[in-house]
Amino acid sequence: MFTFYNTLDRRVEEFKSREDGKVSMYTCGPTVYHFAHIGNIRTYIMQDALIKSLEYAGYDVKRVMNITDVGHLSSDADTGEDKMVEGAKREHKTVMEIAKFYTDAFFKDFDAVGNKRPDVIEPATNCIPEFIHMVEVLLEKDYAYVAGGNVYFDTSKLKNYYVFSSVEQDDLEIGVRDDVEEDVNKKNKADFVLWFTKSKFEDQALKWDSPWGVGYPGWHIECSCISIKHLGEYMDIHCGGVDNIFPHHTNEIAQSESYLGHPWCKYWFHSNHLNDQSGKMSKSKGAILTVSLLQEKGYDPLAYRFFCLQSHYRKPLVFSWENLDNTVQAYNKLVKRVSELKEDGAVDETVKTEYEDKFREAVSNDLNTSMAITVLYDALKADTNDATKLALVKSFDKVLSLDLIGHAGALADAGSNVDTELEAYITDAIARRAEAKKAKDYATADAIRNELLAKGIVIKDTREGVVWELAK
Ligand code: AMP
Ligand code: ZN
């Protein structure tokens, strides 16, 4: 039994895929107007853990992700400037240059923390005809209206627009209050834009022809369209951060189900935010802490993954350098422990299965990744041989993706490099001493002997030549 918290039903429930053993999954991708901060990356790490846990439990997951390169305005409630235009202005570049640069930067960090790439990655700007088609159908079905040049979704046509019901009118009011000005074209406050033509911002860089005039799509339509395009009319799991619940996912459901005429996605998986000591991390909040920046400061991106996996996806996680440093220490210890394991014979299959079952149970129980890590520690302490422990580390890493075996190998290599360096130094010192003796410079010869002694190395002159050993 695989369970996780389904935001739609507001409880932890058993996951049942529509097709036996197969899972279709959609995840909202990044808005590529700026770097993805380590908070964004937390969301993608927890989604990766979900996918790999489902796979560990025997499912085959197909995952689709969009890249938001148009239509996401600075407020999620359809007001403000397009974030991409904002980014282009800030950096004196074109929107497409910005999109390319930040998409590449995103995937560099996405990969560095051990995430598996989605099966399909689709930039929104690839799918303009599909967006237009969906808007046309929504207009035909009378779920949408044209006002002031824009096309809006009419939320009053739905019996239950607030499907997640944890957010109600009050939250929407906050959304409106926060914004520059209210859109007078909307029939209802909750209505949202499907297609913009009369943007307040004349300098919108990307525009396409449409039946309603030259313009660009709203943000929410992207995800509805791209997911249906690649996964069909029904989907198993839709993922995002908790900030996506409203209005983004609420609007996606409104559009998709009105367009399709039937329920769309059964499970909604939301992971909580990474906060810093001053509150939620956000791209628009000054300096952006990225995985690449962590790397530049000498932190292993996989230690950051370890940091995320140690806490539950539904809890907010507070980032501090101290917390990260503690995790780095724990990660290094773990790597060292694994590096000490030797291939010492046959794997004990009974013990291996016993621990694999415990691990599967942990990740299948509302994605309890910290419990899964505890199972790993328990396995390393188990009364069994090293070969079995190594097999378990390899097996658990299919989900954890901490590259413990690779890092342990690198640590062993580094250790043997030190030995090689030491050997080279001793050989050189012995040669220098021989030269000094040949030149009858006994003072230098003795100084070299003492230099070696100070490093714990004893040399002896024998009939076969000079030999050395470590001081006892
Ligand atoms: P964006 O690029 O802003 O569209 O966000 C990409 C993903 O990161 C979305 O799924 C957001 O829900 C998620 N996200 C945004 N802020 C945070 C945060 N502070 N911590 C974790 N995830 C976040
Ligand atoms: Zn989305």
mmCIF file with all atom_site columns, C-alpha atoms and ligand atoms in Angstrom, residues 28-33 37 39-44 47 68 72 83 219 239-244 271-275 280-283, ligand 1:
data_model
loop_
_atom_site.group_PDB
_atom_site.id
_atom_site.type_symbol
_atom_site.label_atom_id
_atom_site.label_alt_id
_atom_site.label_comp_id
_atom_site.label_asym_id
_atom_site.label_entity_id
_atom_site.label_seq_id
_atom_site.pdbx_PDB_ins_code
_atom_site.Cartn_x
_atom_site.Cartn_y
_atom_site.Cartn_z
_atom_site.occupancy
_atom_site.B_iso_or_equiv
_atom_site.pdbx_formal_charge
_atom_site.auth_seq_id
_atom_site.auth_comp_id
_atom_site.auth_asym_id
_atom_site.auth_atom_id
_atom_site.pdbx_PDB_model_num
ATOM   1  C CA  . CYS A 1 28  ? 4.618  22.483 -12.503 1.00 0.00 ? 28  CYS A CA  1
ATOM   2  C CA  . GLY A 1 29  ? 7.988  23.587 -13.820 1.00 0.00 ? 29  GLY A CA  1
ATOM   3  C CA  . PRO A 1 30  ? 9.980  26.706 -13.013 1.00 0.00 ? 30  PRO A CA  1
ATOM   4  C CA  . THR A 1 31  ? 9.253  30.224 -14.169 1.00 0.00 ? 31  THR A CA  1
ATOM   5  C CA  . VAL A 1 32  ? 12.545 30.929 -15.882 1.00 0.00 ? 32  VAL A CA  1
ATOM   6  C CA  . TYR A 1 33  ? 12.918 34.660 -15.260 1.00 0.00 ? 33  TYR A CA  1
ATOM   7  C CA  . HIS A 1 37  ? 16.519 29.138 -5.292  1.00 0.00 ? 37  HIS A CA  1
ATOM   8  C CA  . GLY A 1 39  ? 13.556 26.409 -1.859  1.00 0.00 ? 39  GLY A CA  1
ATOM   9  C CA  . ASN A 1 40  ? 12.324 25.726 -5.391  1.00 0.00 ? 40  ASN A CA  1
ATOM   10 C CA  . ILE A 1 41  ? 14.849 22.908 -5.569  1.00 0.00 ? 41  ILE A CA  1
ATOM   11 C CA  . ARG A 1 42  ? 13.476 21.450 -2.310  1.00 0.00 ? 42  ARG A CA  1
ATOM   12 C CA  . THR A 1 43  ? 10.146 21.058 -4.082  1.00 0.00 ? 43  THR A CA  1
ATOM   13 C CA  . TYR A 1 44  ? 11.798 19.210 -6.981  1.00 0.00 ? 44  TYR A CA  1
ATOM   14 C CA  . GLN A 1 47  ? 8.895  15.235 -6.095  1.00 0.00 ? 47  GLN A CA  1
ATOM   15 C CA  . THR A 1 68  ? 6.954  28.672 -17.775 1.00 0.00 ? 68  THR A CA  1
ATOM   16 C CA  . HIS A 1 72  ? 3.238  34.202 -15.310 1.00 0.00 ? 72  HIS A CA  1
ATOM   17 C CA  . LYS A 1 83  ? 7.819  37.921 -14.911 1.00 0.00 ? 83  LYS A CA  1
ATOM   18 C CA  . TRP A 1 219 ? -0.166 31.092 -16.842 1.00 0.00 ? 219 TRP A CA  1
ATOM   19 C CA  . CYS A 1 239 ? 2.526  18.010 -8.016  1.00 0.00 ? 239 CYS A CA  1
ATOM   20 C CA  . GLY A 1 240 ? 3.619  21.451 -6.910  1.00 0.00 ? 240 GLY A CA  1
ATOM   21 C CA  . GLY A 1 241 ? 4.613  23.564 -3.936  1.00 0.00 ? 241 GLY A CA  1
ATOM   22 C CA  . VAL A 1 242 ? 1.927  24.629 -1.448  1.00 0.00 ? 242 VAL A CA  1
ATOM   23 C CA  . ASP A 1 243 ? 1.820  28.127 -2.961  1.00 0.00 ? 243 ASP A CA  1
ATOM   24 C CA  . ASN A 1 244 ? 0.519  26.520 -6.169  1.00 0.00 ? 244 ASN A CA  1
ATOM   25 C CA  . SER A 1 271 ? 5.243  19.932 -0.682  1.00 0.00 ? 271 SER A CA  1
ATOM   26 C CA  . ASN A 1 272 ? 5.810  22.618 1.882   1.00 0.00 ? 272 ASN A CA  1
ATOM   27 C CA  . HIS A 1 273 ? 8.210  25.524 1.617   1.00 0.00 ? 273 HIS A CA  1
ATOM   28 C CA  . LEU A 1 274 ? 11.777 26.083 2.564   1.00 0.00 ? 274 LEU A CA  1
ATOM   29 C CA  . ASN A 1 275 ? 11.991 29.176 4.726   1.00 0.00 ? 275 ASN A CA  1
ATOM   30 C CA  . LYS A 1 280 ? 9.550  32.159 2.952   1.00 0.00 ? 280 LYS A CA  1
ATOM   31 C CA  . MET A 1 281 ? 12.321 32.114 0.377   1.00 0.00 ? 281 MET A CA  1
ATOM   32 C CA  . SER A 1 282 ? 11.281 33.849 -2.776  1.00 0.00 ? 282 SER A CA  1
ATOM   33 C CA  . LYS A 1 283 ? 12.890 34.743 -6.070  1.00 0.00 ? 283 LYS A CA  1
HETATM 34 P P1  . AMP B 2 .   ? 8.348  29.115 -9.715  1.00 0.00 ? 1   AMP B P1  1
HETATM 35 O O1  . AMP B 2 .   ? 9.606  28.996 -10.502 1.00 0.00 ? 1   AMP B O1  1
HETATM 36 O O2  . AMP B 2 .   ? 8.245  30.355 -8.907  1.00 0.00 ? 1   AMP B O2  1
HETATM 37 O O3  . AMP B 2 .   ? 7.136  28.901 -10.604 1.00 0.00 ? 1   AMP B O3  1
HETATM 38 O O4  . AMP B 2 .   ? 8.373  27.930 -8.648  1.00 0.00 ? 1   AMP B O4  1
HETATM 39 C C1  . AMP B 2 .   ? 8.809  26.631 -8.935  1.00 0.00 ? 1   AMP B C1  1
HETATM 40 C C2  . AMP B 2 .   ? 8.317  25.676 -7.856  1.00 0.00 ? 1   AMP B C2  1
HETATM 41 O O5  . AMP B 2 .   ? 8.906  26.003 -6.588  1.00 0.00 ? 1   AMP B O5  1
HETATM 42 C C3  . AMP B 2 .   ? 6.808  25.720 -7.647  1.00 0.00 ? 1   AMP B C3  1
HETATM 43 O O6  . AMP B 2 .   ? 6.314  24.393 -7.585  1.00 0.00 ? 1   AMP B O6  1
HETATM 44 C C4  . AMP B 2 .   ? 6.633  26.449 -6.326  1.00 0.00 ? 1   AMP B C4  1
HETATM 45 O O7  . AMP B 2 .   ? 5.500  25.975 -5.646  1.00 0.00 ? 1   AMP B O7  1
HETATM 46 C C5  . AMP B 2 .   ? 7.886  26.052 -5.587  1.00 0.00 ? 1   AMP B C5  1
HETATM 47 N N1  . AMP B 2 .   ? 8.327  27.032 -4.567  1.00 0.00 ? 1   AMP B N1  1
HETATM 48 C C6  . AMP B 2 .   ? 8.271  28.378 -4.597  1.00 0.00 ? 1   AMP B C6  1
HETATM 49 N N2  . AMP B 2 .   ? 8.799  28.922 -3.472  1.00 0.00 ? 1   AMP B N2  1
HETATM 50 C C7  . AMP B 2 .   ? 9.226  27.885 -2.707  1.00 0.00 ? 1   AMP B C7  1
HETATM 51 C C8  . AMP B 2 .   ? 9.875  27.770 -1.425  1.00 0.00 ? 1   AMP B C8  1
HETATM 52 N N3  . AMP B 2 .   ? 10.225 28.831 -0.698  1.00 0.00 ? 1   AMP B N3  1
HETATM 53 N N4  . AMP B 2 .   ? 10.143 26.523 -0.955  1.00 0.00 ? 1   AMP B N4  1
HETATM 54 C C9  . AMP B 2 .   ? 9.824  25.432 -1.671  1.00 0.00 ? 1   AMP B C9  1
HETATM 55 N N5  . AMP B 2 .   ? 9.224  25.467 -2.891  1.00 0.00 ? 1   AMP B N5  1
HETATM 56 C C10 . AMP B 2 .   ? 8.919  26.665 -3.404  1.00 0.00 ? 1   AMP B C10 1
#
